[in-house]
Short mmCIF file of C-alpha atoms and ligand atoms in Angstrom, two decimals:
data_model
loop_
_atom_site.label_atom_id
_atom_site.label_comp_id
_atom_site.label_asym_id
_atom_site.label_seq_id
_atom_site.Cartn_x
_atom_site.Cartn_y
_atom_site.Cartn_z
CA MET A 1 -6.55 10.92 -32.55
CA GLU A 2 -6.70 7.35 -33.53
CA PRO A 3 -7.27 4.73 -30.75
CA ALA A 4 -4.13 3.87 -28.78
CA THR A 5 -2.32 0.80 -28.46
CA GLU A 6 -0.95 -0.39 -25.06
CA LYS A 7 2.26 -2.33 -23.94
CA ARG A 8 2.74 -3.65 -20.56
CA VAL A 9 5.23 -1.90 -18.40
CA THR A 10 8.36 -3.29 -17.28
CA MET A 11 9.83 -2.72 -13.65
CA ASP A 12 12.61 -0.85 -15.13
CA GLU A 13 10.17 1.56 -16.62
CA ILE A 14 8.35 2.16 -13.23
CA THR A 15 11.67 2.40 -11.35
CA ALA A 16 12.75 5.21 -13.86
CA LEU A 17 9.52 7.07 -13.68
CA ALA A 18 9.28 6.81 -9.94
CA LYS A 19 12.84 8.41 -9.71
CA ARG A 20 12.40 10.84 -12.56
CA ARG A 21 9.14 12.21 -11.30
CA GLY A 22 9.76 11.90 -7.53
CA PHE A 23 7.59 8.99 -6.40
CA ILE A 24 10.17 6.70 -4.90
CA PHE A 25 13.98 6.90 -4.54
CA PRO A 26 16.56 4.30 -3.10
CA SER A 27 17.14 5.07 0.57
CA SER A 28 20.45 7.04 1.25
CA GLU A 29 21.39 6.87 -2.40
CA ILE A 30 24.26 9.27 -2.23
CA TYR A 31 26.10 6.58 -0.02
CA GLY A 32 25.20 3.78 -2.43
CA GLY A 33 21.84 2.98 -0.82
CA ILE A 34 20.91 0.24 1.51
CA GLY A 35 19.30 -2.93 0.30
CA GLY A 36 15.52 -3.28 0.94
CA PHE A 37 14.97 0.42 2.05
CA TYR A 38 13.17 3.19 0.04
CA ASP A 39 12.27 6.79 0.26
CA TYR A 40 8.97 8.24 -0.85
CA GLY A 41 9.50 11.76 -2.94
CA PRO A 42 7.08 14.60 -3.05
CA LEU A 43 4.67 12.78 -5.11
CA GLY A 44 5.06 9.12 -3.88
CA ALA A 45 4.56 10.42 -0.29
CA ILE A 46 1.32 11.80 -1.14
CA LEU A 47 0.31 8.88 -3.34
CA LYS A 48 0.96 6.50 -0.34
CA ARG A 49 -0.88 8.71 2.03
CA ASN A 50 -3.96 8.80 -0.28
CA VAL A 51 -3.65 4.91 -0.39
CA LYS A 52 -3.65 4.79 3.51
CA ASP A 53 -6.34 7.45 3.80
CA ALA A 54 -8.53 5.59 1.29
CA TRP A 55 -8.05 2.18 3.54
CA TRP A 56 -8.66 4.08 6.75
CA ARG A 57 -11.68 5.84 5.42
CA GLU A 58 -13.35 2.66 4.35
CA ASN A 59 -12.32 0.42 7.10
CA VAL A 60 -12.47 2.71 10.16
CA GLU A 61 -14.12 5.97 9.51
CA LEU A 62 -16.99 4.79 7.79
CA ARG A 63 -17.68 1.86 10.39
CA ASP A 64 -19.14 2.22 13.91
CA ASP A 65 -17.87 -1.38 14.74
CA VAL A 66 -14.18 -0.52 13.98
CA VAL A 67 -11.87 1.45 16.39
CA ALA A 68 -8.54 3.09 15.81
CA PHE A 69 -5.22 1.94 17.20
CA ASP A 70 -1.69 3.01 17.09
CA SER A 71 0.75 0.69 19.21
CA SER A 72 4.76 1.18 19.66
CA ILE A 73 7.08 -0.48 17.37
CA VAL A 74 9.26 -1.75 20.03
CA MET A 75 7.36 -4.06 22.59
CA ASN A 76 8.35 -6.42 25.33
CA PRO A 77 10.42 -9.27 23.57
CA LEU A 78 7.84 -11.53 25.37
CA VAL A 79 5.36 -10.54 22.85
CA TRP A 80 7.45 -12.08 20.05
CA LYS A 81 8.04 -15.17 22.14
CA ALA A 82 4.23 -15.77 22.67
CA SER A 83 3.42 -14.94 18.93
CA GLY A 84 5.95 -17.73 17.60
CA HIS A 85 8.07 -15.08 16.00
CA VAL A 86 11.22 -15.53 18.08
CA ASP A 87 11.09 -19.42 17.40
CA GLN A 88 9.54 -19.80 13.99
CA PHE A 89 9.59 -16.55 12.12
CA SER A 90 12.54 -17.66 9.83
CA ASP A 91 13.27 -18.68 6.28
CA ARG A 92 15.73 -21.45 5.13
CA MET A 93 18.69 -19.84 3.52
CA ILE A 94 21.87 -21.03 1.95
CA ASP A 95 25.05 -19.18 0.89
CA CYS A 96 27.19 -19.67 -2.27
CA THR A 97 30.68 -20.46 -1.00
CA ILE A 98 32.19 -19.04 -4.21
CA CYS A 99 30.40 -15.71 -4.80
CA LYS A 100 29.14 -15.40 -1.21
CA HIS A 101 25.56 -14.45 -2.28
CA ARG A 102 22.63 -15.54 -0.13
CA PHE A 103 19.41 -17.13 -1.21
CA ARG A 104 16.17 -18.20 0.29
CA VAL A 105 15.91 -21.93 -0.48
CA ASP A 106 12.17 -21.61 -1.51
CA HIS A 107 13.27 -19.10 -4.04
CA LEU A 108 15.72 -21.23 -5.69
CA LYS A 109 14.63 -23.19 -8.84
CA ASP A 110 17.51 -25.53 -8.73
CA ALA A 111 19.36 -25.98 -5.55
CA SER A 112 22.54 -27.65 -7.23
CA LYS A 113 23.89 -24.56 -9.21
CA CYS A 114 24.28 -20.75 -8.01
CA PRO A 115 22.09 -18.64 -10.25
CA ASP A 116 24.44 -15.76 -9.58
CA CYS A 117 27.91 -17.06 -10.40
CA GLY A 118 26.82 -20.47 -12.01
CA SER A 119 28.96 -22.62 -9.85
CA LYS A 120 27.93 -26.25 -9.02
CA GLY A 121 27.86 -27.80 -5.58
CA SER A 122 28.95 -24.50 -3.93
CA PHE A 123 26.12 -24.16 -1.53
CA THR A 124 26.45 -24.43 2.19
CA GLU A 125 23.85 -26.67 4.26
CA PRO A 126 20.58 -24.67 4.56
CA ARG A 127 20.21 -22.80 7.90
CA ASP A 128 17.35 -21.07 9.62
CA PHE A 129 17.53 -17.44 9.55
CA ASN A 130 15.12 -15.35 11.84
CA LEU A 131 13.70 -12.41 10.03
CA MET A 132 13.28 -10.19 12.92
CA LEU A 133 15.46 -7.15 13.14
CA LYS A 134 16.92 -6.62 16.56
CA THR A 135 17.78 -3.65 18.46
CA TRP A 136 18.96 -2.77 22.12
CA VAL A 137 17.01 -0.93 24.61
CA GLY A 138 18.66 1.28 27.36
CA PRO A 139 22.17 2.06 27.66
CA MET A 140 23.75 -1.56 27.74
CA GLU A 141 24.29 -3.39 24.70
CA ASP A 142 23.84 -6.76 26.46
CA THR A 143 21.57 -9.73 25.64
CA ALA A 144 19.33 -8.77 28.56
CA ALA A 145 18.23 -5.45 26.79
CA VAL A 146 17.67 -6.90 23.32
CA ALA A 147 14.46 -6.00 21.54
CA TYR A 148 12.81 -6.44 18.31
CA LEU A 149 11.51 -3.99 15.78
CA ARG A 150 8.03 -5.38 15.16
CA PRO A 151 7.58 -7.65 12.08
CA GLU A 152 3.86 -6.93 12.18
CA THR A 153 1.55 -4.40 13.65
CA ALA A 154 -0.97 -6.98 14.71
CA GLN A 155 0.63 -8.22 17.90
CA GLY A 156 0.27 -4.73 19.49
CA ILE A 157 -3.59 -4.96 18.79
CA PHE A 158 -3.67 -8.43 20.56
CA VAL A 159 -1.99 -7.57 23.61
CA ASN A 160 -4.30 -4.57 24.11
CA PHE A 161 -7.45 -6.55 23.30
CA LYS A 162 -8.85 -5.96 26.81
CA ASN A 163 -7.66 -2.23 27.04
CA VAL A 164 -9.43 -1.50 23.90
CA TYR A 165 -12.77 -3.31 24.38
CA GLN A 166 -13.03 -2.02 27.96
CA SER A 167 -12.14 1.59 27.23
CA ALA A 168 -14.10 1.83 23.79
CA ARG A 169 -17.02 -0.08 25.46
CA LYS A 170 -17.03 -2.50 22.50
CA ARG A 171 -18.42 -6.04 22.30
CA PRO A 172 -17.81 -8.67 19.59
CA PRO A 173 -18.37 -8.42 16.71
CA PHE A 174 -16.03 -5.44 16.59
CA GLY A 175 -12.63 -4.50 15.03
CA ILE A 176 -9.49 -2.85 15.90
CA ALA A 177 -7.43 -1.30 13.00
CA GLN A 178 -4.04 0.36 12.67
CA ILE A 179 -1.66 1.45 10.13
CA GLY A 180 2.11 1.25 10.83
CA LYS A 181 5.75 0.49 10.06
CA SER A 182 6.92 -3.06 10.33
CA PHE A 183 10.40 -4.42 9.71
CA ARG A 184 11.52 -7.78 8.44
CA ASN A 185 15.19 -8.62 7.66
CA GLU A 186 14.38 -10.21 4.37
CA ILE A 187 17.11 -12.50 2.93
CA THR A 188 16.40 -11.41 -0.59
CA PRO A 189 14.67 -7.97 -0.56
CA GLY A 190 13.78 -7.07 -4.18
CA ASN A 191 11.23 -6.16 -6.99
CA PHE A 192 11.61 -2.56 -6.11
CA THR A 193 9.37 -1.84 -3.19
CA PHE A 194 7.59 -5.20 -3.29
CA ARG A 195 9.74 -6.92 -0.64
CA MET A 196 11.41 -4.46 1.61
CA ARG A 197 13.01 -4.55 5.11
CA GLU A 198 11.02 -1.76 6.32
CA PHE A 199 7.50 -1.31 5.11
CA GLU A 200 4.04 -0.35 6.16
CA GLN A 201 1.01 -2.45 6.89
CA ALA A 202 -2.76 -1.87 7.31
CA GLU A 203 -4.14 -4.40 9.71
CA LEU A 204 -7.60 -4.93 10.74
CA GLU A 205 -8.21 -7.49 13.59
CA TYR A 206 -11.97 -8.22 13.79
CA PHE A 207 -13.18 -10.22 16.73
CA VAL A 208 -16.48 -12.22 16.38
CA PRO A 209 -18.17 -14.47 19.01
CA ASP A 210 -18.29 -18.02 18.44
CA ASP A 211 -21.88 -18.21 17.46
CA GLY A 212 -21.76 -19.94 13.95
CA LYS A 213 -21.60 -16.72 11.95
CA ASP A 214 -17.82 -16.56 11.96
CA MET A 215 -17.28 -17.95 8.28
CA ALA A 216 -19.99 -15.45 7.09
CA ALA A 217 -18.01 -12.44 8.86
CA PHE A 218 -14.84 -13.77 6.97
CA GLN A 219 -16.42 -13.88 3.60
CA GLU A 220 -18.00 -10.38 4.30
CA TRP A 221 -14.50 -9.05 4.70
CA VAL A 222 -13.25 -10.78 1.54
CA ASP A 223 -16.17 -9.20 -0.40
CA LYS A 224 -15.55 -5.81 1.23
CA ARG A 225 -11.75 -5.85 0.18
CA LYS A 226 -12.63 -7.05 -3.25
CA ARG A 227 -14.96 -3.99 -3.51
CA TRP A 228 -12.33 -1.71 -2.18
CA TYR A 229 -9.64 -2.76 -4.96
CA SER A 230 -12.30 -2.40 -7.72
CA ASP A 231 -13.52 1.10 -6.31
CA TYR A 232 -9.97 2.44 -6.72
CA GLY A 233 -9.60 1.21 -10.23
CA VAL A 234 -7.35 -1.85 -9.98
CA ARG A 235 -7.97 -3.91 -13.11
CA ALA A 236 -10.15 -7.06 -12.33
CA ASP A 237 -8.04 -9.26 -14.57
CA ARG A 238 -4.86 -8.46 -12.73
CA LEU A 239 -6.24 -9.18 -9.18
CA ARG A 240 -7.17 -12.54 -7.76
CA PHE A 241 -8.07 -13.86 -4.59
CA TYR A 242 -6.46 -17.22 -4.03
CA GLU A 243 -8.02 -19.44 -1.53
CA LEU A 244 -5.29 -21.29 0.69
CA THR A 245 -5.76 -24.99 0.87
CA GLU A 246 -5.78 -26.66 4.21
CA LYS A 247 -1.99 -27.63 3.62
CA GLU A 248 -1.08 -24.01 2.85
CA ARG A 249 -2.65 -22.56 5.97
CA PRO A 250 -1.43 -22.52 9.45
CA HIS A 251 -2.89 -25.32 11.50
CA TYR A 252 -5.02 -23.11 13.65
CA ALA A 253 -6.59 -21.16 10.49
CA LYS A 254 -9.98 -22.00 9.57
CA ALA A 255 -9.63 -20.21 6.18
CA GLY A 256 -7.40 -18.13 4.36
CA ILE A 257 -7.21 -15.85 1.28
CA ASP A 258 -4.28 -14.15 -0.42
CA VAL A 259 -5.06 -11.15 -2.58
CA GLU A 260 -2.51 -11.13 -5.38
CA TYR A 261 -1.81 -8.79 -8.08
CA LEU A 262 -0.26 -9.59 -11.54
CA PHE A 263 3.00 -7.63 -11.46
CA PRO A 264 5.24 -7.53 -14.51
CA TRP A 265 7.37 -10.38 -13.01
CA GLY A 266 4.17 -12.53 -12.17
CA TRP A 267 1.59 -12.88 -9.22
CA GLY A 268 2.63 -11.17 -5.85
CA GLU A 269 0.76 -11.10 -2.55
CA LEU A 270 -0.69 -7.78 -1.47
CA GLU A 271 -2.66 -8.78 1.41
CA SER A 272 -3.61 -11.86 3.37
CA ILE A 273 -7.26 -12.34 4.88
CA ALA A 274 -7.29 -15.17 7.60
CA HIS A 275 -9.71 -16.69 10.10
CA ARG A 276 -7.24 -17.29 12.92
CA GLY A 277 -9.61 -18.75 15.51
CA THR A 278 -8.65 -17.99 18.99
CA TYR A 279 -4.92 -18.61 18.44
CA ASP A 280 -3.54 -15.25 19.03
CA LEU A 281 -5.37 -14.32 22.26
CA ASP A 282 -4.83 -17.82 23.45
CA ALA A 283 -0.92 -17.57 23.09
CA HIS A 284 -0.76 -14.28 24.95
CA MET A 285 -3.12 -15.50 27.65
CA ALA A 286 -0.75 -18.59 28.08
CA LEU A 287 2.57 -16.69 28.34
CA SER A 288 1.38 -13.65 30.20
CA GLY A 289 -1.03 -15.36 32.51
CA LYS A 290 -3.32 -12.43 32.08
CA ASP A 291 -7.11 -13.09 31.17
CA LEU A 292 -7.76 -11.18 28.02
CA ARG A 293 -11.36 -12.99 27.35
CA PHE A 294 -14.30 -10.93 26.72
CA PHE A 295 -16.85 -10.81 29.59
CA ASP A 296 -20.35 -10.94 28.19
CA GLU A 297 -22.63 -9.08 30.67
CA ALA A 298 -25.70 -10.69 29.26
CA SER A 299 -24.72 -14.32 29.89
CA LYS A 300 -22.24 -13.51 32.75
CA ALA A 301 -19.65 -15.68 31.02
CA HIS A 302 -16.18 -15.15 29.79
CA TYR A 303 -15.12 -16.35 26.21
CA THR A 304 -12.26 -15.85 23.75
CA PRO A 305 -13.61 -14.33 20.57
CA LEU A 306 -12.60 -15.73 17.16
CA LEU A 307 -10.37 -13.53 14.80
CA ILE A 308 -10.79 -12.48 11.20
CA GLU A 309 -7.72 -10.63 10.11
CA SER A 310 -7.04 -8.64 7.07
CA SER A 311 -3.62 -7.53 6.52
CA ALA A 312 -2.49 -5.29 3.76
CA GLY A 313 1.03 -4.09 2.57
CA MET A 314 0.52 -0.23 2.08
CA ASP A 315 3.76 -0.25 -0.06
CA ARG A 316 2.81 -3.07 -2.25
CA THR A 317 -0.63 -1.44 -2.74
CA THR A 318 0.97 1.87 -3.54
CA LEU A 319 3.15 -0.06 -6.04
CA THR A 320 0.19 -1.66 -7.54
CA MET A 321 -1.53 1.61 -8.05
CA LEU A 322 1.61 2.86 -9.93
CA VAL A 323 1.97 -0.35 -12.13
CA ASP A 324 -1.76 -0.68 -12.59
CA ALA A 325 -2.23 2.97 -13.66
CA TYR A 326 0.93 3.01 -16.04
CA GLU A 327 0.13 3.01 -19.87
CA LYS A 328 2.30 4.01 -22.79
CA GLU A 329 0.17 4.85 -25.69
CA THR A 330 1.06 5.43 -29.24
CA SER A 331 -1.50 7.26 -31.14
CA THR A 332 -1.55 9.14 -34.54
CA ASP A 333 -2.51 12.76 -34.41
CA PRO A 334 -4.66 14.26 -37.42
CA THR A 335 -1.74 14.76 -39.59
CA GLY A 336 -0.87 11.01 -39.34
CA LYS A 337 2.23 11.52 -37.18
CA ALA A 338 2.79 9.00 -34.37
CA THR A 339 2.99 10.26 -30.95
CA GLU A 340 3.74 8.49 -27.80
CA ARG A 341 2.75 9.34 -24.41
CA VAL A 342 3.02 7.74 -20.83
CA VAL A 343 0.13 8.28 -18.65
CA LEU A 344 -0.72 7.18 -15.27
CA ARG A 345 -4.47 6.56 -14.96
CA PHE A 346 -4.79 7.03 -11.29
CA HIS A 347 -8.07 7.09 -9.72
CA PRO A 348 -8.87 10.60 -9.01
CA LYS A 349 -9.10 10.01 -5.26
CA ILE A 350 -5.59 8.85 -5.07
CA ALA A 351 -3.99 10.84 -7.61
CA PRO A 352 -1.18 12.97 -5.93
CA VAL A 353 -2.21 16.00 -8.04
CA GLN A 354 -5.82 16.08 -8.97
CA ALA A 355 -5.89 19.41 -11.13
CA ALA A 356 -2.96 21.30 -12.53
CA VAL A 357 -3.43 25.07 -13.32
CA PHE A 358 -1.25 26.70 -16.16
CA ALA A 359 -0.87 30.20 -17.33
CA LEU A 360 -0.53 29.99 -21.31
CA ALA A 361 2.48 32.35 -21.22
CA ARG A 362 5.19 32.86 -18.69
CA ASN A 363 5.82 36.48 -19.07
CA LYS A 364 2.28 37.70 -19.21
CA PRO A 365 1.52 38.91 -15.48
CA GLU A 366 -2.30 39.37 -16.56
CA LEU A 367 -2.27 35.65 -17.24
CA VAL A 368 -0.06 34.36 -14.42
CA GLU A 369 -1.95 36.30 -11.73
CA ARG A 370 -5.33 34.99 -12.83
CA ALA A 371 -4.08 31.43 -13.20
CA ARG A 372 -2.47 31.40 -9.76
CA ALA A 373 -5.63 32.87 -8.34
CA ILE A 374 -7.61 29.87 -9.65
CA GLU A 375 -5.03 27.54 -8.41
CA SER A 376 -5.08 28.84 -4.72
CA ASP A 377 -8.78 29.04 -4.68
CA LEU A 378 -9.03 25.22 -5.72
CA ARG A 379 -6.29 24.37 -3.15
CA ARG A 380 -8.25 26.22 -0.50
CA ARG A 381 -11.40 24.13 -1.41
CA GLY A 382 -9.37 20.90 -0.80
CA VAL A 383 -8.34 20.00 -4.39
CA ARG A 384 -4.73 18.96 -4.64
CA THR A 385 -3.51 21.18 -7.17
CA GLN A 386 -0.20 22.44 -8.90
CA TYR A 387 0.59 25.61 -10.70
CA ASP A 388 2.76 25.64 -13.85
CA GLU A 389 3.31 27.84 -16.79
CA GLY A 390 5.10 27.64 -20.23
CA ASN A 391 5.02 25.30 -23.09
CA ILE A 392 1.53 23.63 -22.94
CA GLY A 393 2.61 20.35 -24.78
CA GLN A 394 5.38 19.86 -22.31
CA LEU A 395 3.10 20.69 -19.34
CA TYR A 396 0.44 18.19 -20.49
CA ARG A 397 3.23 15.54 -20.96
CA ARG A 398 4.44 16.06 -17.43
CA GLN A 399 0.99 15.85 -15.84
CA ASP A 400 0.13 12.87 -17.73
CA GLU A 401 3.25 11.06 -16.33
CA ILE A 402 2.33 11.96 -12.79
CA GLY A 403 -1.20 10.97 -13.43
CA THR A 404 -3.20 14.25 -13.08
CA PRO A 405 -6.68 13.90 -13.99
CA PHE A 406 -7.46 17.55 -14.86
CA CYS A 407 -5.32 20.18 -16.48
CA ILE A 408 -6.72 23.74 -16.58
CA VAL A 409 -5.42 26.35 -19.03
CA PHE A 410 -5.95 30.21 -18.48
CA ASP A 411 -5.09 31.71 -21.96
CA PHE A 412 -5.59 35.01 -23.66
CA ASP A 413 -9.36 34.17 -24.53
CA SER A 414 -9.85 33.63 -20.83
CA LEU A 415 -9.46 37.30 -20.16
CA ASP A 416 -12.38 37.93 -22.43
CA ASP A 417 -14.86 35.37 -21.64
CA ALA A 418 -13.71 34.25 -18.03
CA LYS A 419 -13.62 30.62 -19.15
CA VAL A 420 -10.65 28.41 -18.93
CA THR A 421 -9.84 25.20 -20.96
CA VAL A 422 -10.05 22.02 -18.96
CA ARG A 423 -8.32 18.83 -20.52
CA GLU A 424 -9.21 15.42 -19.12
CA ARG A 425 -6.35 13.22 -18.81
CA ASP A 426 -7.54 9.97 -20.32
CA SER A 427 -9.70 10.98 -23.10
CA MET A 428 -7.46 14.12 -23.73
CA GLN A 429 -10.91 15.97 -24.38
CA GLN A 430 -10.92 19.61 -23.73
CA GLU A 431 -13.89 21.98 -22.90
CA ARG A 432 -14.36 25.38 -21.91
CA VAL A 433 -15.66 25.92 -18.53
CA SER A 434 -16.39 29.26 -16.86
CA VAL A 435 -14.12 30.12 -14.02
CA ASP A 436 -17.04 30.49 -11.65
CA ALA A 437 -18.36 26.99 -12.30
CA LEU A 438 -14.98 25.42 -12.07
CA ALA A 439 -14.81 24.42 -8.60
CA GLY A 440 -18.37 22.69 -8.94
CA TYR A 441 -17.31 21.08 -12.00
CA LEU A 442 -14.39 19.54 -10.48
CA ASP A 443 -16.03 18.62 -7.22
CA GLU A 444 -18.47 16.41 -9.46
CA LYS A 445 -15.66 14.56 -11.19
CA LEU A 446 -12.96 14.27 -8.32
N1 GAP B 501 -0.51 -10.13 10.68
C1 GAP B 501 -0.30 -10.85 9.42
C2 GAP B 501 0.93 -10.68 8.51
O1 GAP B 501 1.60 -9.88 8.88
P1 GAP B 501 1.79 -11.15 6.29
O2 GAP B 501 1.14 -12.09 4.94
O3 GAP B 501 3.12 -11.72 6.70
O4 GAP B 501 0.61 -11.24 7.28
C3 GAP B 501 0.84 -8.90 5.41
O5 GAP B 501 1.97 -9.81 5.79
C4 GAP B 501 1.21 -8.04 4.37
O6 GAP B 501 2.29 -7.26 4.68
C5 GAP B 501 1.73 -8.93 3.07
O7 GAP B 501 0.64 -9.36 2.20
C6 GAP B 501 2.41 -7.78 2.38
O8 GAP B 501 1.50 -6.89 1.44
C7 GAP B 501 3.04 -6.96 3.55
N2 GAP B 501 4.38 -7.44 3.41
C8 GAP B 501 4.88 -8.48 4.29
N3 GAP B 501 6.26 -8.44 4.21
C9 GAP B 501 6.51 -7.45 3.35
C10 GAP B 501 7.81 -6.88 2.90
N4 GAP B 501 9.13 -7.52 3.26
N5 GAP B 501 7.90 -5.79 2.09
C11 GAP B 501 6.73 -5.21 1.76
N6 GAP B 501 5.57 -5.75 2.06
C12 GAP B 501 5.37 -6.62 2.91
#
């Protein structure tokens, strides 16, 4: 095969592939969908879980200074009063009086003419629109029972700071991590799963003493997160760590970095890393009247630790993995014929299927039984596998499109030499590997 040429994927191609192969579907599609909500199909659910597991393993399981947490989605509304979300968590919006479409003011290039219907001077005055989704708790739908679906998971951690450090016997520097759903009533959801109304965040709140080493701790987290994206194969030239200027940061933040990926439509934020000082704990102490400070046994003094936060969107990271992995290659086979293939070059750790096992022929029980036995053996050993049979060309094509790193074929020769053909996704190189050595072979590569 000649070297491949690569074209940049469009979002339409990503959306079509996601639907066709079962990664992501519009939510409640048979009823016309609902803007800003998506469902993860059989492969997408595994892909997203693998992304979350990769985050969790690195930031919780491999650290003795980070503990796990899982707070409720609905909390006392005062949480959101203290955090500022009730009063300030809003976007400026305007409506077009002709086509009735609604826009975020900061998304409009030209505020004199509606981008959807082209009318001039048809906009209403800008108004603030609070992004929190409301619900009612208890049997009465009156204002006393109004509550909010959390717009971030972080506040659940802050209000539990004392419960956690006391029960887990932790002292700063230490972190509290959680992954969970958040909700924002975005005015203009869009770009597929990039901006949704229900999404998942992975947040790490790292509390440090005010001992002059806080900026070093901030930088450590930035470097760690850089390594994480690179470890999972996100292309360096499509990732940037944008340093927020003083003007762009909230007044209380000492430093801030946005991690951005170059999507087909431009740069989009995946994660924000911020030095938030004592702002969050201070705000909850002020409104609740409860002391959330840390008591240092050595100095017998109370102090409020500083906070370094890393907040990553799991849907956006999953979308990044899909977009970044996608390649459409045109190559020429030995006869000079041009062939095209779509391949997702997922990192093996996050690929939904790691090894597909095929029987070369469908109606040959001796092949089918042996291939199925290999598949179930690998599955039991913890490899994410899939069994299939039939036309090998078509099977390879399907597995390339879902990003399976290895395809294993049990053919007629296998009956004699107890070897299978292993085909590697990216190079398309094939080699014969003995069935006995297969698990070890894959273990080394996955
Ligand atoms: N606790 C800090 C916080 O929530 P944020 O920058 O508002 O910070 C963090 O959100 C991350 O959550 C974003 O970088 C993004 O990845 C994700 N996120 C925020 N809004 C989102 C939305 N509407 N749809 C999908 N992901 C979203």
